[in-house]
Structure formats: structure tokens, C-alpha cells
Short mmCIF file of C-alpha atoms and ligand atoms in Angstrom, two decimals:
data_model
loop_
_atom_site.label_atom_id
_atom_site.label_comp_id
_atom_site.label_asym_id
_atom_site.label_seq_id
_atom_site.Cartn_x
_atom_site.Cartn_y
_atom_site.Cartn_z
CA MET Y 1 7.80 17.34 1.14
CA ALA Y 2 8.61 18.68 4.77
CA ALA Y 3 9.79 15.78 6.69
CA THR Y 4 8.29 15.55 9.85
CA THR Y 5 10.77 16.26 12.10
CA THR Y 6 14.54 18.47 11.26
CA GLU Y 7 17.61 16.83 10.91
CA ALA Y 8 19.11 17.77 13.97
CA GLU Y 9 16.04 16.44 16.07
CA ALA Y 10 16.22 13.50 14.12
CA GLY Y 11 19.72 13.08 14.91
CA SER Y 12 19.43 13.43 18.22
CA ASP Y 13 16.83 11.06 18.62
CA PHE Y 14 19.08 8.32 17.50
CA ARG Y 15 22.01 9.32 19.71
CA GLU Y 16 20.11 9.24 22.82
CA ARG Y 17 18.92 5.39 22.05
CA PHE Y 18 22.44 4.22 20.77
CA GLY Y 19 24.74 7.04 22.05
CA ARG Y 20 26.68 7.78 18.93
CA ASN Y 21 25.42 9.39 15.59
CA PHE Y 22 23.69 7.63 12.34
CA GLU Y 23 25.38 7.42 9.18
CA ARG Y 24 22.91 7.21 6.56
CA ALA Y 25 19.23 8.17 6.46
CA ALA Y 26 16.33 7.92 4.00
CA GLN Y 27 12.69 8.12 3.59
CA ALA Y 28 10.00 6.43 1.78
CA PRO Y 29 6.18 7.41 1.39
CA GLY Y 30 2.99 5.70 2.24
CA ARG Y 31 0.54 5.28 -0.73
CA VAL Y 32 -2.74 5.82 -1.85
CA ASN Y 33 -4.35 3.35 -4.47
CA LEU Y 34 -6.02 5.56 -6.94
CA ILE Y 35 -7.76 2.09 -8.55
CA GLY Y 36 -6.85 -1.55 -8.93
CA GLU Y 37 -7.62 -3.23 -5.59
CA HIS Y 38 -6.91 -6.81 -5.24
CA THR Y 39 -5.72 -7.24 -8.63
CA ASP Y 40 -1.85 -7.24 -8.04
CA TYR Y 41 -2.09 -10.63 -6.73
CA ASN Y 42 -3.99 -11.89 -9.99
CA GLY Y 43 -1.20 -10.16 -12.40
CA GLY Y 44 -3.44 -7.30 -13.25
CA PHE Y 45 -3.09 -3.72 -12.96
CA VAL Y 46 -2.94 -1.12 -10.19
CA LEU Y 47 -2.93 2.66 -9.97
CA PRO Y 48 -1.56 3.98 -6.81
CA THR Y 49 0.38 7.51 -5.84
CA ALA Y 50 2.44 8.39 -3.16
CA ILE Y 51 1.20 10.16 -0.22
CA PRO Y 52 2.80 13.23 1.25
CA GLN Y 53 3.37 11.53 4.62
CA LYS Y 54 6.97 9.36 4.88
CA THR Y 55 8.78 6.65 6.85
CA ARG Y 56 12.49 7.61 7.61
CA ALA Y 57 15.13 5.29 8.54
CA GLU Y 58 18.57 6.52 10.18
CA VAL Y 59 20.94 3.28 10.30
CA ALA Y 60 24.63 3.17 11.33
CA ARG Y 61 26.99 0.00 10.97
CA ARG Y 62 27.86 -2.12 14.03
CA SER Y 63 30.81 -4.33 13.97
CA ASP Y 64 28.87 -7.59 15.31
CA ARG Y 65 26.08 -9.31 13.88
CA ARG Y 66 23.48 -7.86 15.69
CA VAL Y 67 20.50 -5.51 14.55
CA ARG Y 68 19.35 -3.04 17.08
CA ALA Y 69 16.06 -1.48 16.31
CA ALA Y 70 13.43 1.18 17.53
CA SER Y 71 10.57 3.16 16.39
CA ALA Y 72 9.01 6.22 17.65
CA GLU Y 73 5.59 4.96 16.57
CA ALA Y 74 6.16 1.12 18.20
CA ASP Y 75 6.70 -0.30 21.35
CA ARG Y 76 7.09 3.42 23.15
CA GLY Y 77 10.55 3.41 21.29
CA ARG Y 78 12.08 0.54 23.24
CA ILE Y 79 14.70 -1.33 21.49
CA SER Y 80 14.49 -4.72 20.01
CA GLU Y 81 17.22 -6.68 19.08
CA PHE Y 82 18.05 -9.88 16.82
CA VAL Y 83 20.72 -11.67 15.44
CA LEU Y 84 21.57 -11.79 11.47
CA GLY Y 85 21.29 -15.01 10.01
CA GLU Y 86 18.72 -15.92 13.16
CA GLU Y 87 15.75 -14.27 11.97
CA THR Y 88 12.30 -15.44 13.22
CA ARG Y 89 8.71 -14.46 13.42
CA ARG Y 90 7.97 -13.15 16.57
CA GLY Y 91 4.49 -11.54 15.66
CA ALA Y 92 6.01 -7.79 16.25
CA TRP Y 93 6.98 -5.05 14.11
CA ILE Y 94 10.39 -5.93 14.15
CA ASP Y 95 9.55 -9.08 11.88
CA TYR Y 96 9.61 -6.23 9.08
CA ILE Y 97 13.59 -5.36 9.88
CA GLN Y 98 14.07 -9.34 10.48
CA GLY Y 99 11.93 -10.15 6.84
CA VAL Y 100 14.60 -7.44 5.14
CA THR Y 101 17.60 -8.48 6.49
CA ALA Y 102 16.75 -12.55 5.79
CA GLU Y 103 15.60 -11.42 2.31
CA LEU Y 104 18.82 -9.48 1.72
CA ALA Y 105 21.10 -12.14 2.74
CA ARG Y 106 19.02 -14.87 0.57
CA ARG Y 107 19.80 -12.89 -2.30
CA GLY Y 108 23.54 -13.28 -1.19
CA LEU Y 109 24.43 -9.77 -0.08
CA ALA Y 110 26.55 -9.57 3.29
CA VAL Y 111 24.12 -7.73 5.39
CA PRO Y 112 26.50 -5.78 8.36
CA GLY Y 113 24.87 -5.30 11.92
CA PHE Y 114 23.35 -2.21 12.45
CA ASP Y 115 21.31 -0.05 14.64
CA LEU Y 116 17.99 1.34 12.98
CA TRP Y 117 15.83 4.47 14.21
CA ILE Y 118 12.55 4.81 12.32
CA GLN Y 119 10.48 7.32 12.44
CA SER Y 120 6.57 7.62 10.61
CA ALA Y 121 4.24 9.77 10.27
CA VAL Y 122 2.06 6.99 7.53
CA PRO Y 123 -0.57 6.22 9.58
CA LEU Y 124 -0.82 2.73 11.24
CA GLY Y 125 -3.50 0.19 9.88
CA SER Y 126 -5.05 3.00 7.47
CA GLY Y 127 -4.83 1.02 4.46
CA LEU Y 128 -2.02 3.61 3.09
CA SER Y 129 1.15 1.11 3.38
CA SER Y 130 2.88 2.11 6.52
CA SER Y 131 4.59 -1.54 6.08
CA ALA Y 132 5.55 -0.93 2.80
CA ALA Y 133 7.26 2.82 3.65
CA LEU Y 134 9.11 1.20 6.58
CA GLU Y 135 10.32 -1.71 4.30
CA VAL Y 136 11.32 0.41 1.36
CA SER Y 137 12.61 3.42 3.66
CA VAL Y 138 15.10 0.65 5.38
CA LEU Y 139 16.10 -1.00 2.18
CA ARG Y 140 16.98 2.45 1.34
CA ALA Y 141 19.43 2.95 4.16
CA LEU Y 142 20.63 -0.37 3.97
CA ARG Y 143 21.00 -0.07 -0.02
CA ASP Y 144 23.16 3.29 0.68
CA LEU Y 145 25.24 1.75 4.47
CA ALA Y 146 26.43 -1.41 2.55
CA GLY Y 147 26.76 0.33 -1.23
CA PHE Y 148 24.16 -2.67 -2.47
CA PRO Y 149 23.75 -3.18 -6.24
CA LEU Y 150 19.93 -3.10 -6.22
CA ASP Y 151 17.39 -0.90 -8.33
CA ASP Y 152 14.01 0.43 -7.02
CA VAL Y 153 12.17 -2.18 -8.82
CA THR Y 154 13.80 -5.20 -7.05
CA LEU Y 155 13.95 -3.02 -3.70
CA ALA Y 156 10.39 -3.57 -4.13
CA LEU Y 157 10.40 -7.31 -4.47
CA VAL Y 158 12.55 -7.74 -1.64
CA GLY Y 159 10.21 -5.77 0.74
CA GLN Y 160 7.08 -7.85 -0.79
CA ARG Y 161 8.99 -10.82 0.08
CA ALA Y 162 10.07 -9.82 3.41
CA GLU Y 163 6.56 -9.27 4.27
CA ASN Y 164 5.52 -12.61 2.38
CA ASP Y 165 7.82 -14.85 4.17
CA LEU Y 166 8.93 -13.38 7.73
CA VAL Y 167 5.73 -11.35 8.63
CA GLY Y 168 3.49 -13.95 7.05
CA ALA Y 169 1.19 -11.50 4.95
CA PRO Y 170 0.39 -13.02 1.54
CA VAL Y 171 0.25 -9.60 -0.10
CA GLY Y 172 1.13 -8.70 -3.96
CA ILE Y 173 3.10 -6.16 -5.19
CA MET Y 174 1.31 -2.69 -5.38
CA ASP Y 175 2.49 -1.16 -2.27
CA GLN Y 176 6.40 -1.85 -2.55
CA MET Y 177 6.24 -0.70 -6.10
CA ALA Y 178 4.26 2.78 -4.80
CA SER Y 179 6.82 3.52 -2.32
CA SER Y 180 9.68 2.67 -4.20
CA LEU Y 181 8.47 4.30 -7.33
CA ALA Y 182 5.68 7.04 -6.92
CA ASP Y 183 5.44 10.34 -6.11
CA VAL Y 184 3.15 12.28 -4.85
CA GLY Y 185 1.42 14.45 -7.93
CA VAL Y 186 2.11 11.27 -10.30
CA ALA Y 187 0.35 8.10 -10.29
CA LEU Y 188 2.36 5.12 -11.32
CA PHE Y 189 0.28 2.70 -13.95
CA LEU Y 190 1.93 -0.62 -13.07
CA ASP Y 191 1.41 -3.76 -15.14
CA THR Y 192 1.94 -6.51 -11.69
CA ARG Y 193 2.86 -8.95 -13.79
CA SER Y 194 5.61 -7.28 -16.21
CA LEU Y 195 6.56 -4.38 -13.58
CA ALA Y 196 6.37 -2.35 -16.46
CA SER Y 197 5.47 1.07 -15.33
CA GLU Y 198 4.11 4.54 -16.41
CA ARG Y 199 4.31 7.88 -14.46
CA ILE Y 200 1.07 9.45 -15.15
CA PRO Y 201 0.68 13.38 -13.88
CA ILE Y 202 -2.19 13.55 -11.80
CA PRO Y 203 -4.05 16.67 -13.15
CA ARG Y 204 -3.93 20.29 -11.72
CA GLY Y 205 -7.55 20.19 -11.20
CA ALA Y 206 -7.67 17.35 -9.34
CA GLY Y 207 -8.03 16.83 -5.31
CA LEU Y 208 -7.44 13.95 -3.50
CA LEU Y 209 -9.04 13.56 0.04
CA VAL Y 210 -8.27 10.33 1.91
CA VAL Y 211 -11.07 9.91 4.91
CA ASP Y 212 -9.85 6.95 7.11
CA SER Y 213 -12.73 5.00 8.69
CA GLY Y 214 -10.35 3.83 12.16
CA VAL Y 215 -11.64 0.36 11.57
CA ARG Y 216 -8.62 -1.93 11.60
CA HIS Y 217 -7.72 -4.41 9.20
CA ASP Y 218 -5.29 -6.83 9.53
CA HIS Y 219 -3.88 -8.77 6.35
CA ALA Y 220 -2.09 -11.25 8.16
CA SER Y 221 -5.69 -12.14 9.30
CA GLY Y 222 -7.77 -14.79 7.42
CA ASP Y 223 -9.71 -12.29 4.78
CA TYR Y 224 -7.74 -11.02 2.63
CA ARG Y 225 -5.71 -14.67 2.45
CA ARG Y 226 -9.24 -16.09 1.54
CA ARG Y 227 -10.19 -13.69 -0.86
CA ARG Y 228 -6.80 -14.58 -2.39
CA ALA Y 229 -7.20 -18.24 -2.39
CA GLU Y 230 -10.67 -18.04 -3.71
CA CYS Y 231 -9.24 -16.07 -6.71
CA GLU Y 232 -6.59 -18.55 -7.39
CA ASP Y 233 -9.46 -21.32 -7.21
CA ALA Y 234 -11.45 -19.42 -9.59
CA ALA Y 235 -8.30 -19.28 -12.21
CA ARG Y 236 -7.62 -22.79 -12.28
CA ARG Y 237 -11.20 -24.05 -12.75
CA LEU Y 238 -11.29 -21.41 -15.62
CA GLY Y 239 -7.67 -22.97 -16.73
CA VAL Y 240 -5.72 -19.53 -16.84
CA ARG Y 241 -2.38 -19.15 -15.13
CA GLU Y 242 -4.37 -15.68 -13.45
CA LEU Y 243 -7.46 -14.34 -13.34
CA ARG Y 244 -5.68 -11.40 -15.53
CA ASP Y 245 -5.22 -13.74 -18.10
CA LEU Y 246 -9.43 -13.62 -18.70
CA THR Y 247 -9.74 -12.40 -22.19
CA VAL Y 248 -12.90 -10.44 -22.69
CA GLU Y 249 -13.75 -12.94 -25.38
CA ARG Y 250 -14.08 -15.78 -22.32
CA ARG Y 251 -15.85 -13.37 -20.16
CA PRO Y 252 -19.04 -15.47 -20.43
CA ASP Y 253 -17.05 -18.32 -18.68
CA LEU Y 254 -17.47 -16.70 -15.61
CA GLU Y 255 -21.08 -18.05 -15.02
CA ARG Y 256 -20.20 -21.41 -15.08
CA LEU Y 257 -18.00 -20.58 -11.77
CA PRO Y 258 -20.25 -21.28 -8.59
CA GLU Y 259 -20.41 -18.71 -5.85
CA PRO Y 260 -18.98 -16.79 -4.70
CA LEU Y 261 -16.10 -17.63 -7.01
CA ARG Y 262 -18.27 -16.09 -10.02
CA ARG Y 263 -18.55 -12.44 -7.98
CA ARG Y 264 -14.90 -12.63 -6.61
CA ALA Y 265 -13.53 -12.81 -10.37
CA ARG Y 266 -16.21 -11.02 -12.07
CA HIS Y 267 -14.67 -8.14 -9.89
CA VAL Y 268 -11.11 -8.61 -10.76
CA VAL Y 269 -11.97 -8.90 -14.61
CA THR Y 270 -13.80 -5.42 -14.60
CA GLU Y 271 -11.37 -3.87 -12.09
CA ASN Y 272 -8.55 -4.70 -14.68
CA GLU Y 273 -10.76 -3.02 -17.21
CA ARG Y 274 -11.19 0.30 -15.30
CA VAL Y 275 -7.46 0.75 -14.11
CA ILE Y 276 -7.03 0.56 -17.96
CA GLU Y 277 -10.24 3.39 -18.59
CA ALA Y 278 -8.93 5.12 -15.64
CA SER Y 279 -5.11 5.73 -16.78
CA ALA Y 280 -6.86 6.66 -19.71
CA ALA Y 281 -8.92 9.27 -18.17
CA LEU Y 282 -5.97 10.69 -15.97
CA ARG Y 283 -4.29 11.08 -19.02
CA ARG Y 284 -6.71 13.10 -20.75
CA SER Y 285 -7.98 14.75 -17.49
CA ASP Y 286 -11.11 13.95 -17.78
CA LEU Y 287 -12.12 13.76 -14.02
CA PRO Y 288 -15.87 13.00 -14.35
CA LEU Y 289 -15.08 9.75 -15.89
CA LEU Y 290 -12.22 8.91 -13.49
CA GLY Y 291 -14.89 9.73 -10.47
CA ARG Y 292 -17.37 7.45 -12.06
CA LEU Y 293 -14.75 4.50 -12.48
CA PHE Y 294 -14.08 4.98 -8.58
CA ASP Y 295 -17.55 4.96 -8.04
CA ALA Y 296 -18.12 1.39 -9.89
CA SER Y 297 -14.94 0.31 -8.47
CA HIS Y 298 -16.44 0.63 -5.01
CA GLU Y 299 -19.70 -0.97 -5.75
CA SER Y 300 -17.51 -3.86 -7.09
CA GLN Y 301 -15.64 -4.00 -4.08
CA ARG Y 302 -18.42 -3.78 -2.00
CA ASP Y 303 -21.19 -6.41 -3.64
CA ASP Y 304 -18.79 -8.71 -5.66
CA PHE Y 305 -15.36 -9.00 -3.86
CA GLU Y 306 -17.53 -8.06 -0.28
CA VAL Y 307 -14.10 -6.31 1.31
CA SER Y 308 -16.18 -3.29 2.52
CA VAL Y 309 -17.67 -2.57 5.88
CA PRO Y 310 -20.42 -0.20 6.89
CA ALA Y 311 -18.44 2.99 8.39
CA VAL Y 312 -16.64 2.72 4.94
CA ASP Y 313 -19.94 2.96 2.91
CA ALA Y 314 -20.91 5.66 5.17
CA ILE Y 315 -17.80 7.26 3.96
CA VAL Y 316 -18.43 7.07 0.79
CA ALA Y 317 -21.79 7.90 0.52
CA ALA Y 318 -21.00 11.16 2.99
CA ALA Y 319 -18.44 12.02 0.36
CA ARG Y 320 -20.72 11.47 -3.05
CA ALA Y 321 -23.14 13.67 -1.26
CA GLU Y 322 -20.53 16.61 -1.38
CA PRO Y 323 -20.79 18.95 -4.15
CA GLY Y 324 -17.38 19.05 -6.17
CA VAL Y 325 -17.07 15.49 -5.70
CA PHE Y 326 -16.27 13.21 -8.79
CA GLY Y 327 -16.05 9.66 -6.83
CA ALA Y 328 -14.87 7.98 -3.99
CA ARG Y 329 -14.09 4.17 -3.44
CA LEU Y 330 -12.47 2.30 -0.81
CA THR Y 331 -8.95 2.07 -1.30
CA GLY Y 332 -6.24 -0.86 0.04
CA GLY Y 333 -6.63 -4.12 1.32
CA GLY Y 334 -10.15 -3.32 2.65
CA PHE Y 335 -12.07 -4.78 5.68
CA GLY Y 336 -12.05 -1.51 7.37
CA GLY Y 337 -9.24 1.36 5.94
CA SER Y 338 -9.80 4.11 4.15
CA VAL Y 339 -11.64 6.03 1.24
CA VAL Y 340 -10.13 7.63 -1.68
CA VAL Y 341 -12.50 10.99 -2.78
CA LEU Y 342 -11.59 12.41 -5.95
CA ALA Y 343 -12.64 16.29 -5.97
CA GLY Y 344 -12.25 19.33 -7.90
CA ALA Y 345 -8.84 21.63 -6.53
CA ASP Y 346 -11.02 24.42 -5.96
CA GLY Y 347 -9.57 25.14 -2.59
CA ASP Y 348 -12.53 24.22 -0.56
CA ALA Y 349 -10.94 23.87 3.00
CA ASP Y 350 -14.22 22.75 4.53
CA ARG Y 351 -14.81 19.51 2.47
CA GLY Y 352 -13.14 17.26 3.90
CA PRO Y 353 -13.94 18.32 7.67
CA ARG Y 354 -17.84 18.29 6.72
CA ILE Y 355 -17.21 14.70 4.73
CA VAL Y 356 -16.18 13.60 7.93
CA GLU Y 357 -19.24 14.96 9.78
CA ARG Y 358 -21.58 13.68 7.71
CA ALA Y 359 -20.10 10.22 7.58
CA ALA Y 360 -19.91 10.37 11.57
CA ARG Y 361 -23.33 11.01 11.75
CA ALA Y 362 -24.08 8.01 9.50
CA GLY Y 363 -22.08 5.53 11.11
CA ALA Y 364 -18.34 5.98 10.99
CA PRO Y 365 -18.02 7.70 14.14
CA ALA Y 366 -14.21 7.12 14.05
CA ALA Y 367 -13.67 8.51 10.50
CA ARG Y 368 -10.79 11.28 10.30
CA LEU Y 369 -9.22 12.98 7.23
CA VAL Y 370 -5.58 11.66 6.80
CA VAL Y 371 -4.72 13.18 3.51
CA VAL Y 372 -5.62 16.45 1.64
CA SER Y 373 -3.79 17.29 -1.81
CA GLY Y 374 -4.37 19.07 -5.17
CA GLU Y 375 -3.23 22.78 -5.82
CA LYS Y 376 -5.97 25.53 -4.82
CA GLY Y 377 -7.78 27.80 -7.52
C1 GLA Z 401 -2.91 -4.47 -0.11
C2 GLA Z 401 -1.98 -5.31 -0.34
C3 GLA Z 401 -1.49 -5.17 -1.82
C4 GLA Z 401 -3.16 -5.28 -2.56
C5 GLA Z 401 -4.16 -4.78 -2.00
C6 GLA Z 401 -5.22 -4.78 -2.38
O1 GLA Z 401 -2.81 -3.34 0.33
O2 GLA Z 401 -0.34 -5.02 0.24
O3 GLA Z 401 -0.79 -6.00 -2.26
O4 GLA Z 401 -3.37 -6.39 -2.78
O5 GLA Z 401 -4.29 -4.93 -0.55
O6 GLA Z 401 -5.62 -4.01 -3.58
#
């Protein structure tokens, strides 16, 4: 995948900030979730894939206990600093880095001081996991720099913990696992309880478009947290460890739950089933079925889980009105963010712009195309 800058340019950015060359560099991609939304913190299944856009981290060791970090995308490239062992939340982007070093230390790893330069092509706040790409790219660079014995799954767990603890966002494990283990053109079927995963190639005939609504989400804010608490409450009332454990035979029990818990739990239970079906559809290259599952997932998120917004619904409707589109759904945490569209890989380069234009007229004025993938012809 083409990097956003050449090595030479990237190197000079680091040198400009820190007056020397970087020692190690690593990248990690953003992700788009194909299906399986709000299932990861319920012990369920997800099916993300990597997007072509990546985050790149360059690091060089320091001889003291300081971390000095700057990002081309944040704070106009200004350097932020902290001392290892004194990590505390500031409500700024540096919290992701502080979270990573604090968690590595908690695991008994001797983190050296370092200088860090970040560049990212992953759109921020679009539901495409710019934060997981940041955590995983920095962790990969540090693993290399300090020789930490961390496998890719552990790397994802460190990233999630950084986000849960220091950043204060109660996210599940999907994004970090996708950034750490997924590739473009391959979907990652993941059991978020066991962390067992299977790589399923995305068929050649499938094209994916991602349209950002331009409406921003904020995971640290109350809505995501509230949904998570509702799911935990529903599981408690039903006497199961997590909603993942609600077997088909026990489905009628959902009816005993008060609203909105009944609908929240119904979304999670049916979404888990859709992920299983979607994985089978993907293996068989059954794109029409996969598209219908996208559509059903969107309706469930909109009506039962209530995480969609009008601009997102307008994009989904605009996509579905396009010939060659199999299905479309809200992807990511919701309350804004992006829509993933499954279409044929027929080389129709105007499809994305047409969807954006129609959506803009129908209530999504800030819509823009952020990812296009799939082979032509
Ligand atoms: C965000 C979180 C994930 C997951 C999704 C919803 O992206 O980071 O852990 O919960 O929302 O599926």
C-alpha cells in the first residue's frame, strides 16, 4: 500500500522536530467493520477489514525517562511531553501514547524514554478507528525499538487497555484486533470472547465504499457508555454472563425485559447471528445475501440499538438507490460516523460520487467518500 510520504520526507519531518534521525518506524491501518456492531463488548462476533489508509509512527530512544511526541494531524505538529511513570489523563491526543506506555509498564516491560513522530492518513472521528491505528502503530514501533516479546493479539489488548484506562473510552476489542491482525482485501472473523480469528478473503467481485457522514461521534461521551451499560443490565436481568450467551432456545426470554433493554438485547442477539451468516456468505461469495445482511444490520442499529442519526440514514438510503449496490449500513460506534456500502467491483468509478451527491441533497450535506476498494472489471 502506498505510504502517504516517502521515507526521505518522513525522516526529515522527524529530524526537523527532534534534531536527529528516527531509529524505528511502523505502520498500522484503520479498519472498517463489515458487520457485527456493538457485539464486541457483549462477548460476541465481529467481521472487520483493514482500510488502505494507515498511521505511521517513527521513534528514537532517549537516554532519560521522557516521552516527547508530535503528530502532523494534531495540535499543528507541536510537541507534547510526559515523564514515564507519571502518566495522567489530559483530555488530549497524547493520552493515547500515555495509555500505551502506562499499560506496557503495568505488564512489567521496561519502557525507555523516546521521541515519537506520527503521521496518519486515517480519517479522524469517522468511525474508522484512527485511535486503534495510532495505538497499534506506536506499539509496533516500540516493540521493535525495545525488543518487547509481544504477539499481535497481546498488542491489541494493550491498545484496548490504554484506551479504556487512560483515555477513558470503554471500547471493546474489535478495533485494535482489526488494526493489529487484518489486511486490506481480507475480512477478519473474530470471536471477541476467545479472541480466535479466521481470515476470510473478500471476493474479487466485491467492492466496498465508505462514506463519512461528517457527523462526529465521541466514544468518551455518554451515549456509547450508556448502550454498554444497557447491555450489561439486560444480561444481568436474564441471568447470563454476557448477551453472547443468550442461546436461540432462550430467545423468548427477551420479551420479559423492559424497554429499551428488550430492543438493545435483541439487536445484539440478532447481530451475532448476522455475523455468522455473513461470514458464511463471504466464504461462498454470496454478495446478494451479504448485502441483505448489511441492510438488516442497519435497520437493527437504527430501530433497536438507536445509534444511527438522520445524516447516516440518508447516506444508507442514497446508496441503496444505486444500481449495483447490494447493501449499506452504519459502521463503527455510531451517533454519526460512516456508512459501509457493498457493491459489485464493476469499475463504476462514479458510483461513490453519485451516492454522496444524492445523500447531500437528502439530509447529509457533509457526506464525503473516504474509502473505495475492490477490483475493477
Ligand atoms: C467502537 C468501539 C468498538 C465497537 C464499536 C461498535 O468502534 O471502539 O469496540 O464497540 O464501536 O461495534
